[in-house]
Coordinates of C-alpha atoms in Angstrom, one line a residue:
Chain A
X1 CA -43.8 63.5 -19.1
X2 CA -40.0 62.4 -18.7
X3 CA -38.2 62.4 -22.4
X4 CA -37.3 58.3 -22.4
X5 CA -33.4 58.3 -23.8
X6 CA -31.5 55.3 -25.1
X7 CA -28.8 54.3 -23.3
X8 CA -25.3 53.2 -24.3
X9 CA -22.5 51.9 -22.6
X10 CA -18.8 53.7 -23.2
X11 CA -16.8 52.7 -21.1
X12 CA -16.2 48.9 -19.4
X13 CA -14.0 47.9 -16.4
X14 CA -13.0 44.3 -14.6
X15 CA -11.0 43.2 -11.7
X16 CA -11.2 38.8 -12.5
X17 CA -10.3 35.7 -11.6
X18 CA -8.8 35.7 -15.1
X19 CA -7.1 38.9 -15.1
X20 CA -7.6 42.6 -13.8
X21 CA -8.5 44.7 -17.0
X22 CA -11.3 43.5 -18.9
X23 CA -9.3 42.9 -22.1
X24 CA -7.4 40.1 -20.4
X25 CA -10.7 39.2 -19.0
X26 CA -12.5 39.0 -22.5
X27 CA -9.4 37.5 -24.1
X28 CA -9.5 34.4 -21.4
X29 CA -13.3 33.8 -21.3
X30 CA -13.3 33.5 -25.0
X31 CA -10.4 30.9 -24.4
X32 CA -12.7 28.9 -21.8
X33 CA -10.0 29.3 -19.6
X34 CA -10.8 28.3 -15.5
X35 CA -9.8 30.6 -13.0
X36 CA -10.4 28.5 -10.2
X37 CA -7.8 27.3 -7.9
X38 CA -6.9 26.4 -4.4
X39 CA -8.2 28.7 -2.0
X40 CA -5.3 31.4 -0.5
X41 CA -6.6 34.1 1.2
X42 CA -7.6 32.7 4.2
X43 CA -5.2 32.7 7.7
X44 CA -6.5 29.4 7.7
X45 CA -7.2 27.6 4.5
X46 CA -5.8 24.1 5.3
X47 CA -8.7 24.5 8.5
X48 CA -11.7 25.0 6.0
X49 CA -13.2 21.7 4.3
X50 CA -13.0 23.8 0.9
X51 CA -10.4 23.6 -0.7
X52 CA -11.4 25.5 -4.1
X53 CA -12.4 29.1 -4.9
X54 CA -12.3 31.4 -7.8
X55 CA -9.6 34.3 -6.5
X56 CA -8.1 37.3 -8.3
X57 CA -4.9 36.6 -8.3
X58 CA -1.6 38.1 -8.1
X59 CA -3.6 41.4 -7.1
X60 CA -1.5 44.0 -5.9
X61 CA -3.0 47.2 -4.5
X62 CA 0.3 49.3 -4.6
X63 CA 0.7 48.8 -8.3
X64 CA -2.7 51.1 -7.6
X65 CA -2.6 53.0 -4.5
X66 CA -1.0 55.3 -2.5
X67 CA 0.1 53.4 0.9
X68 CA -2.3 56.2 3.0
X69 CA -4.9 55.0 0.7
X70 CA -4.7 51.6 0.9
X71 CA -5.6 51.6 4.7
X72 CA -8.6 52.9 3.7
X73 CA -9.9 50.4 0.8
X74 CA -11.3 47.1 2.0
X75 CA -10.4 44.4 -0.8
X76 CA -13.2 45.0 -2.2
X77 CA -13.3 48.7 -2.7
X78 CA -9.6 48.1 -4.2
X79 CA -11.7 45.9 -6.6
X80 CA -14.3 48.8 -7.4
X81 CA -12.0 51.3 -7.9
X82 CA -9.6 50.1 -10.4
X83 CA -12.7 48.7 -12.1
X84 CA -14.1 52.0 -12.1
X85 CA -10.7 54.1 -13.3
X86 CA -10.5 51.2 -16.3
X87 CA -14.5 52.1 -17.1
X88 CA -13.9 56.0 -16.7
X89 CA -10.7 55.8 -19.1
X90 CA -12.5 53.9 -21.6
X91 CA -15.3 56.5 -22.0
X92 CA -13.0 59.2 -22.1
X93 CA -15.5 61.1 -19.8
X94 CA -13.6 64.2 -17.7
X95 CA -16.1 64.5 -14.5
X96 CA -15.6 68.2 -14.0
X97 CA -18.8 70.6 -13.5
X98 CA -21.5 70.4 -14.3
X99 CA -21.3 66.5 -15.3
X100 CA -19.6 65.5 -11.6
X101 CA -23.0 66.7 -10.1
X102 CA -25.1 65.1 -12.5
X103 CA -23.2 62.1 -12.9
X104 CA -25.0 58.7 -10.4
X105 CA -22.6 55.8 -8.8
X106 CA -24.9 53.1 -7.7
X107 CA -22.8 49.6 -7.3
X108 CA -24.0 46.3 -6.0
X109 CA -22.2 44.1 -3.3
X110 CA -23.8 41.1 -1.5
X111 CA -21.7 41.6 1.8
X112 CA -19.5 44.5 1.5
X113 CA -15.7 44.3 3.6
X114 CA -15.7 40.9 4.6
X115 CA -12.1 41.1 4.7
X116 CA -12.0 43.8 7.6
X117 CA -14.9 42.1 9.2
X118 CA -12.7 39.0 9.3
X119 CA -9.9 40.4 10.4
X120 CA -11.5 42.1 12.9
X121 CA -13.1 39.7 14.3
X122 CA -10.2 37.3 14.7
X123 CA -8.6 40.0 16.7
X124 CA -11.2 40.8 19.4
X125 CA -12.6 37.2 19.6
X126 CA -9.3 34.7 18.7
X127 CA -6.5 36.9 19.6
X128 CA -8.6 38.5 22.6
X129 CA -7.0 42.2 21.5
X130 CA -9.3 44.7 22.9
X131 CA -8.9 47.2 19.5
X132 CA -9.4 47.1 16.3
X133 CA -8.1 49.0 13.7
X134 CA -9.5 52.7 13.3
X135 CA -11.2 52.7 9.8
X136 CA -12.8 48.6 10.6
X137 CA -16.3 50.6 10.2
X138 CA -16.0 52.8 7.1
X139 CA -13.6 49.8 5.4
X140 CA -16.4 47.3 5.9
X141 CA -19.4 49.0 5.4
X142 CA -21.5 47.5 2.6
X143 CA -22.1 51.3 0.8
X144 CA -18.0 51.9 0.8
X145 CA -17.5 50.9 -2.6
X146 CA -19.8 53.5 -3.9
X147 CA -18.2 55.6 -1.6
X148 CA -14.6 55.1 -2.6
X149 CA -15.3 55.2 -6.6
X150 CA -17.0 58.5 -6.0
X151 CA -14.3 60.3 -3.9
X152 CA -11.4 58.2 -6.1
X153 CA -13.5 58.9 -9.5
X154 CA -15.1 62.6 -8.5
X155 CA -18.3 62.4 -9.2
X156 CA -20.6 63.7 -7.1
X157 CA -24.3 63.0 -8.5
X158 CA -27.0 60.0 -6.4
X159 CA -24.3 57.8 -5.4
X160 CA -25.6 54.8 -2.9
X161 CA -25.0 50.9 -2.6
X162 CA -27.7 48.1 -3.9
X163 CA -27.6 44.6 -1.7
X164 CA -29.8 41.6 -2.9
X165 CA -27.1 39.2 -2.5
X166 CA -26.4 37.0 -6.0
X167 CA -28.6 39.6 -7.9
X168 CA -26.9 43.1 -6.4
X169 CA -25.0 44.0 -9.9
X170 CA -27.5 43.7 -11.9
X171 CA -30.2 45.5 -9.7
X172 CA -27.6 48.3 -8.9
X173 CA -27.1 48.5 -13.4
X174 CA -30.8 48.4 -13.9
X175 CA -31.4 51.4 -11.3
X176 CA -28.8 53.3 -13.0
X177 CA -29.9 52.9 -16.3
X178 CA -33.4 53.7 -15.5
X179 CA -32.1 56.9 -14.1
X180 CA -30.4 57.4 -17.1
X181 CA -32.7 56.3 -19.5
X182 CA -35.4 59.0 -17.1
X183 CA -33.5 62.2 -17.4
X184 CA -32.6 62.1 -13.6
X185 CA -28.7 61.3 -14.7
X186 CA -26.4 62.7 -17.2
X187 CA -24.0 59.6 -16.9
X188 CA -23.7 56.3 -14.3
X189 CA -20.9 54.6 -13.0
X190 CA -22.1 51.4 -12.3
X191 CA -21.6 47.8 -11.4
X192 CA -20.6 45.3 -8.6
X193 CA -18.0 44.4 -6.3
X194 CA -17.1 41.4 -4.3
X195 CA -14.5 40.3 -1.8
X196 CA -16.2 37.4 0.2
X197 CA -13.4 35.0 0.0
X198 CA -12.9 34.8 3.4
X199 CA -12.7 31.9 6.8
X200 CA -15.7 32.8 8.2
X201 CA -17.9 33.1 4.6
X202 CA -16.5 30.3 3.5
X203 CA -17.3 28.6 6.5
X204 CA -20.8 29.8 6.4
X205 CA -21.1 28.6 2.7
X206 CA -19.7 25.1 3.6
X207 CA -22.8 25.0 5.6
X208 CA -25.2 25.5 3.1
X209 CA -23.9 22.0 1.4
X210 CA -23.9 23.5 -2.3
X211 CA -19.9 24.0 -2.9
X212 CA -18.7 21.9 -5.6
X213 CA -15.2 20.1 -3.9
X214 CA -13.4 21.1 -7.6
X215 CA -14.7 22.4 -10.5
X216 CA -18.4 23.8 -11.2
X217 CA -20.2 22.8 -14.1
X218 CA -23.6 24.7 -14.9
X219 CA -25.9 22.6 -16.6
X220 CA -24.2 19.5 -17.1
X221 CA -24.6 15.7 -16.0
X222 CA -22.3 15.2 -12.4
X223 CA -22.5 18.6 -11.4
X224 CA -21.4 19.2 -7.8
X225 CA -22.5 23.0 -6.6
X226 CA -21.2 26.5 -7.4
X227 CA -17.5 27.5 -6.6
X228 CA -17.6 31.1 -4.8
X229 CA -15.5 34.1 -6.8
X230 CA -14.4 37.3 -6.5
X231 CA -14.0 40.6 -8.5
X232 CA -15.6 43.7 -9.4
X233 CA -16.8 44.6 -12.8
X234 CA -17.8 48.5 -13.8
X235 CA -19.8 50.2 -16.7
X236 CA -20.2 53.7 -17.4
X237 CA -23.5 54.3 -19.1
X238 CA -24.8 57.6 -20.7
X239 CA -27.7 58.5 -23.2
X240 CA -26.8 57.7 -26.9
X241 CA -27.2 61.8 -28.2
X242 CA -24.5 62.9 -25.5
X243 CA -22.3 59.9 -26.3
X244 CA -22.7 60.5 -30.1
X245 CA -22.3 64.1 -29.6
X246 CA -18.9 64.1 -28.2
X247 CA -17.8 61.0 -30.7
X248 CA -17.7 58.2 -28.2
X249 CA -17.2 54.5 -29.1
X250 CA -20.3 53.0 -28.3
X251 CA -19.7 49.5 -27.0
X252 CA -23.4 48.2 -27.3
X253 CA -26.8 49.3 -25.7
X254 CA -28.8 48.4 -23.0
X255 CA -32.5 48.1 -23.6
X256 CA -34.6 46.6 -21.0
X257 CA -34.4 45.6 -16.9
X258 CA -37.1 43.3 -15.1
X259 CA -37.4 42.6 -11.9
X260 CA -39.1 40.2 -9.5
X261 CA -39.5 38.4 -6.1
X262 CA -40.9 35.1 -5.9
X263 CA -41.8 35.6 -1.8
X264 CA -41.7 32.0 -1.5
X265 CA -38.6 30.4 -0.3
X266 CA -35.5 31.5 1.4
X267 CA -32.9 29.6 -0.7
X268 CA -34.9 27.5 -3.1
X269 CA -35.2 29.1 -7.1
X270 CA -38.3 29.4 -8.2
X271 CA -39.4 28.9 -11.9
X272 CA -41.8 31.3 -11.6
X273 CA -40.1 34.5 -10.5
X274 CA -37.2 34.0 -12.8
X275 CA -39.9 34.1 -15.9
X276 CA -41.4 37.0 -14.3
X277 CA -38.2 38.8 -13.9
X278 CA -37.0 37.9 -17.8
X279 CA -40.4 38.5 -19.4
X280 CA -40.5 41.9 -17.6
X281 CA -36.8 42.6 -19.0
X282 CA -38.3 42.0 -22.2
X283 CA -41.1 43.6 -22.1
X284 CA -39.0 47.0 -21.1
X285 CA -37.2 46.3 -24.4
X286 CA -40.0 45.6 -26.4
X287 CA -38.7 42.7 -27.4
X288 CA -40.3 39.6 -28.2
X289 CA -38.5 36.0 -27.3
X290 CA -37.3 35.4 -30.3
X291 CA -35.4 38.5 -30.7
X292 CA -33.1 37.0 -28.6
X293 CA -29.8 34.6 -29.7
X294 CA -27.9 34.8 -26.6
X295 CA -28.2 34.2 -22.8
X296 CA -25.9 35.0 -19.9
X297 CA -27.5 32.8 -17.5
X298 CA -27.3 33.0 -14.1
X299 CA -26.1 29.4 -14.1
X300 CA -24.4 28.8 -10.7
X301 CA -23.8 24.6 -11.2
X302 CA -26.2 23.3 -7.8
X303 CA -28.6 21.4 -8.5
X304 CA -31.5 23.3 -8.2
X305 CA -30.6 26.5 -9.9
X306 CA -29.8 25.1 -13.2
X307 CA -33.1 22.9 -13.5
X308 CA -34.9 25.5 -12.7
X309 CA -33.7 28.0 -14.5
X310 CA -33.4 25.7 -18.0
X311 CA -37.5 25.2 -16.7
X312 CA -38.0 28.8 -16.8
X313 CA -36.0 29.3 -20.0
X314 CA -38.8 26.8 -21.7
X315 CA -41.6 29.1 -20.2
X316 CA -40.4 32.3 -21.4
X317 CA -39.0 31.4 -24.6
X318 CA -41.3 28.8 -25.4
X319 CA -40.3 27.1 -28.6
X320 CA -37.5 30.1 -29.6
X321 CA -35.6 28.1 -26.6
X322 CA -33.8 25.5 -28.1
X323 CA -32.6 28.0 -30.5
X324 CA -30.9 30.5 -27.7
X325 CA -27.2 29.9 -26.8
X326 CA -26.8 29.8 -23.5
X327 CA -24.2 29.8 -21.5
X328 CA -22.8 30.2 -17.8
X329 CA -19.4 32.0 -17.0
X330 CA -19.8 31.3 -13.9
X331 CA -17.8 27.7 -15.1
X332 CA -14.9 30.1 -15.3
X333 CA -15.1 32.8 -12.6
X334 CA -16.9 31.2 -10.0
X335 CA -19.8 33.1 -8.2
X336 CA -18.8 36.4 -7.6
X337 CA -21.9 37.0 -5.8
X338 CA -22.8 41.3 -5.7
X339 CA -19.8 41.4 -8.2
X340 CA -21.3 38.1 -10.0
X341 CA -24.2 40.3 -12.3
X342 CA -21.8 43.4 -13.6
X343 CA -19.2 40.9 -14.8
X344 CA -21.8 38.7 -16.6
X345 CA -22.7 42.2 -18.3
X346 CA -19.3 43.2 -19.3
X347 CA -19.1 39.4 -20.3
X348 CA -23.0 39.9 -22.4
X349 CA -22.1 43.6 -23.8
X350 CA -18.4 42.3 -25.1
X351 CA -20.1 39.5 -26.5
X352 CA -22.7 41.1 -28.5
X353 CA -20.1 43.2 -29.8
X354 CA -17.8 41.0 -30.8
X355 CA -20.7 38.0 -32.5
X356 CA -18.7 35.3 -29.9
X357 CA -20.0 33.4 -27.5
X358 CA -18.4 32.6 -24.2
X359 CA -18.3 28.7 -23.5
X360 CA -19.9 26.9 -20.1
X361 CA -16.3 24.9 -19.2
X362 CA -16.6 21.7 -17.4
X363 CA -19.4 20.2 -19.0
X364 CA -19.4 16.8 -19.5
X365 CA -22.7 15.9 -21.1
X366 CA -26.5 16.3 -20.8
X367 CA -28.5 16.3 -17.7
X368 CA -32.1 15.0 -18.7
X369 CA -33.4 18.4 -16.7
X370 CA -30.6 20.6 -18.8
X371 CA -31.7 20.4 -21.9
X372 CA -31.1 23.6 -23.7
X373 CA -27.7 24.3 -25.8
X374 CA -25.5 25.8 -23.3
X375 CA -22.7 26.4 -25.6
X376 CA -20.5 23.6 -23.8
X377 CA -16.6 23.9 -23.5
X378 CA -15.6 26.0 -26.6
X379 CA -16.5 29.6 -27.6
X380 CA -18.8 30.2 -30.2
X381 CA -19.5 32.3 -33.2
X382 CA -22.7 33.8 -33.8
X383 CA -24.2 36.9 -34.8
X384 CA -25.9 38.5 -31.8
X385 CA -28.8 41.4 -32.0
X386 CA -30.1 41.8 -28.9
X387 CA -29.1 39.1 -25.6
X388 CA -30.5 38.9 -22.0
X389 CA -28.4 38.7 -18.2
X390 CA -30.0 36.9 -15.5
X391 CA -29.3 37.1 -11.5
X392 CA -31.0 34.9 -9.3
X393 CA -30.8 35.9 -5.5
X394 CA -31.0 34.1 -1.9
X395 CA -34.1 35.7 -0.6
X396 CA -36.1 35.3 -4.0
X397 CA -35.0 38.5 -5.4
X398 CA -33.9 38.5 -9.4
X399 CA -32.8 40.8 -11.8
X400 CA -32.2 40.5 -15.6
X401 CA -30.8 43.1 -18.3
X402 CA -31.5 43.2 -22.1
X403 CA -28.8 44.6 -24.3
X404 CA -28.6 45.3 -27.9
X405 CA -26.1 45.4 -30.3
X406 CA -25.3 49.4 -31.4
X407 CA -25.4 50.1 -35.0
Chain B
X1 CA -33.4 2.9 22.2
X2 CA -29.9 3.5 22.2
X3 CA -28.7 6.7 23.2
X4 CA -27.6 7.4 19.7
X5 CA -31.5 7.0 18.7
X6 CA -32.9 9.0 21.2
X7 CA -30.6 12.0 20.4
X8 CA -31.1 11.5 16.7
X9 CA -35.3 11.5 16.9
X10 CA -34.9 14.4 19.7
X11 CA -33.4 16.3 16.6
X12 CA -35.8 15.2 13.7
X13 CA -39.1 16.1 16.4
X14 CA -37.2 19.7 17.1
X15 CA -37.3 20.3 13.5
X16 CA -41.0 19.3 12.7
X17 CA -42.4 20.9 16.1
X18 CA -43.2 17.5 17.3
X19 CA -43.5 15.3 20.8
X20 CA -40.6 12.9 20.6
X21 CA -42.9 10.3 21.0
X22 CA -44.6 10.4 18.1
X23 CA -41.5 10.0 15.7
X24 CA -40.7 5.8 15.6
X25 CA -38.0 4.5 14.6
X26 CA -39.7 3.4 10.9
X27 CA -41.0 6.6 10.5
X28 CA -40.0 7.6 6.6
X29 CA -38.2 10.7 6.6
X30 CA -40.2 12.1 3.3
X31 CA -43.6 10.9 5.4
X32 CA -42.3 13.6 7.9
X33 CA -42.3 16.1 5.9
X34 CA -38.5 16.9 5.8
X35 CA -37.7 19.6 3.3
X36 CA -34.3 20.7 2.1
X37 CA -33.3 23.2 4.4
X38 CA -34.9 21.4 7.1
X39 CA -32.6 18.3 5.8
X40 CA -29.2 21.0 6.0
X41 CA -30.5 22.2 9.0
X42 CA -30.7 18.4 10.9
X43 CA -27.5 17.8 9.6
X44 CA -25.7 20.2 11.2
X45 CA -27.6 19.7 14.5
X46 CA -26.5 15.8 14.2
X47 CA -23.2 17.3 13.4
X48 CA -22.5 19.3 16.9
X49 CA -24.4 16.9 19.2
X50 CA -22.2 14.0 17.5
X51 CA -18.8 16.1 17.0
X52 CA -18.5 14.2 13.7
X53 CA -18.5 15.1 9.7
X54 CA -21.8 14.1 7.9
X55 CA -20.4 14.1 3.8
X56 CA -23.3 15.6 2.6
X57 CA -23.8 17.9 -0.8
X58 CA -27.4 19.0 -1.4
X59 CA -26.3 18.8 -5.0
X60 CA -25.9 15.0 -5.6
X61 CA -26.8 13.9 -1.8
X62 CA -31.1 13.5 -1.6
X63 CA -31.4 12.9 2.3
X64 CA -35.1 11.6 1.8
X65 CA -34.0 8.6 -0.5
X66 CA -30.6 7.8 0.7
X67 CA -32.0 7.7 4.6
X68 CA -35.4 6.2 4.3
X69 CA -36.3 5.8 7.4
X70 CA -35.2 7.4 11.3
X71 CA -33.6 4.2 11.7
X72 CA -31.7 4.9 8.5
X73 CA -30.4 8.1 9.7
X74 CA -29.3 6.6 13.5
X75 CA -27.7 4.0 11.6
X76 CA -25.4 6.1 9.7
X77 CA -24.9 8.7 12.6
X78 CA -23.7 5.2 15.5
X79 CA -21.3 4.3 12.1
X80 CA -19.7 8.0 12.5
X81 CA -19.3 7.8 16.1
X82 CA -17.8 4.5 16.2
X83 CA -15.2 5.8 13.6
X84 CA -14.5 8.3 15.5
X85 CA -13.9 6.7 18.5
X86 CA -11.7 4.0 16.2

């Protein structure tokens, strides 16, 4: 039988609406400070009825690339890879032999290059060119993230892309920390990356009718939808005895992953696989409810998501939930979607680390079917042993992490 | 029937699977059955036939209680058109 390992994380990364290192993105969640704004990126943004979108801002991919290797890197692989260099620094891992080859990059993205897809298709169906630009298939392919963080990064171990939309992060984390935690890894590289703030997504989401017109507010009374984001967010994770052995800082510990699908509807939560997703996470911990204080909920501000998900809070955490702070960052950075799970890690590690507890901004009271403590508007201290990450995906498909606090 | 109430219940009987004639005017849209995605999707259908902007956020908007009834719907949809055409 397999040795089972604990499994640490060393090394953090983040590309955010509220900065591009995670420091700056730490620093300004603990602030409860919104990074949404007007929408910018489009060729067309006075043309789309949304007007609001969580972007990165002020990114500039020659403060990080080569020109040649820019017209290789989608937006979103610019995101993953800087992510990834910040993560990789952090550890202080070197991926030469053997550890390259033994060493996993599994990332999640909901839709991969939108931004070459865009582009590309405004060319061949608006401007009526008959070409495209050479690389429009390896720049917007959904695994090129992966791809890029490997060749940028060197590591040369199981490398592949997770999609499950809203949930891809935090399924792409859980696979490599399973792999990990099973011997079939020395090390991951690991996380999500999104670039979907583009005319024809946004289009597409304006036709779901769940887009808050200005701010989002999970939980609260008045809330008007989710606001899409954008990012990438990385984690390097490796087993505790390798970390310790070469002295690593070890920034907390991650303990459990559950999954589930609820095979019921196509775009409506359902209570029942999100409790089956969170008991299973704690079950893999071998934790009981109440050895949790904090939870990174998935959160997203519509409607539906947040009842729900406050309904199966209640069922998993049965009386222990009115004791759990919860709160959403999506109120902050918007839905990232395939990015959206590896930043609320980063977000659920650096809080249990630190004892403080990102706010849920915008809140402006109770909603009768909200009513859990959701840590409104201000961050919170609070000493934190053990905390839980939910993802809830489109297609029924959900994800949550359990971390511990390392001592 | 105005032409406005014939389109409207040829796209409410598209979206249940049923004959035209069995939708009335005083049908209740949650009697028929209209579910959320169904209510997105019958928005957008009104939308293109129409060429007209339905404000409508499945977060705060409930189609089944603010249109009660077919009529309810083809009411709202001849007020659209005529502002457009204003």
């Amino acid at each position: 039988m397999t040795e089972v390992k604990r499994v640490v994380v060393t090394g953090l990364g983040a590309v955010t609406p509220l900065g591009h290192t995670r420091t700056s993105y730490w620093e300004n969640l603990k602030a409860g400070v919104s990074g949404l704004g007007p929408i910018t990126l489009t060729p067309a943004n006075d043309e789309l009825t949304q007007k609001v979108a969580a972007e990165v801002k002020d990114f500039d991919p020659l403060k990080h690339f080569a020109e040649r290797q820019i017209s290789t890197l989608d937006r979103v692989s610019q995101f993953a890879v800087v992510a990834a260099r910040e993560a990789i620094a952090q550890s202080g891992l070197i991926f030469d032999m053997p550890l390259s080859v033994r060493t996993a990059t599994i990332l999640g993205t909901g839709v991969g290059g939108q931004t070459t897809h865009d582009d590309s298709f405004r060319r061949v169906y608006l401007e009526k060119r008959t070409r495209v630009f050479p690389l429009t298939i390896p720049k917007l392919m959904v695994n090129a993230p992966a791809s890029q963080v490997s060749m940028d990064c060197g590591l040369r171990g199981p490398a592949f892309a997770v999609a499950s939309a809203c949930a891809s992060a935090t399924h792409a984390i859980g696979i490599a920390f399973q792999m990990v935690r099973g011997g079939l890894v020395d090390c991951a590289v690991t996380g999500g990356a999104e670039a979907c703030i583009t005319f024809g997504t946004v289009r597409g989401w304006e036709a779901m009718r769940v887009m808050s017109p200005d701010v989002c507010r999970p939980f609260s009374k008045d809330r008007m939808g989710l606001v899409l984001g954008e990012g990438a967010a990385m984690i390097v994770l490796e087993p505790l005895e390798r970390a310790q052995a070469r002295g690593a800082e070890i920034l907390g510990e991650i303990v459990g992953f559950g999954m589930s699908a609820d095979a019921a509807d196509l775009t409506a939560p359902d209570r029942g696989g999100m409790a089956r997703a969170m008991q299973a996470a704690l079950a893999d911990a071998n934790l009981a409810a109440n050895d949790i204080q904090y939870v990174n909920a998935h959160g997203t501000g519509t409607a539906a998501n947040d009842d729900t998900e406050t309904k199966a809070l209640h069922e998993v955490f049965g009386p222990h939930a009115p004791k759990l702070a919860i709160s959403s960052t999506k109120s902050m950075i918007g839905h990232a979607l395939g990015a959206a799970g590896a930043l609320e890690l980063v977000a659920t590690v650096l809080a249990v680390r630190e004892g403080i507890v990102p706010p849920t901004i915008g809140y402006l009271g109770p909603d009768p079917a909200c009513d859990l403590d959701y840590v409104p508007n201000s961050a919170r201290s609070l000493s934190i042993e053990s905390a839980m990450s939910n993802s809830f995906a489109f297609g029924g498909l959900n994800a949550v992490l359990t971390v511990k606090r390392f001592s | 029937m105005s032409d406005v109430a014939s389109d409207v219940i040829a796209i409410i009987a598209k979206k249940k699977r049923v004959e035209k004639s069995s939708v009335e005017m005083s049908d209740r849209l949650e009697d028929l059955g209209l579910e959320s995605l169904d209510a997105v999707e019958m928005i957008f259908d009104l939308e293109e036939k129409f060429d007209i902007q339905i404000p409508y956020n499945a977060n705060t908007n409930n189609p089944r209680t603010e249109f009660e009834t077919v009529a309810d719907v083809v009411k709202a949809v001849e007020e659209l058109v005529a502002q457009k055409k204003s």
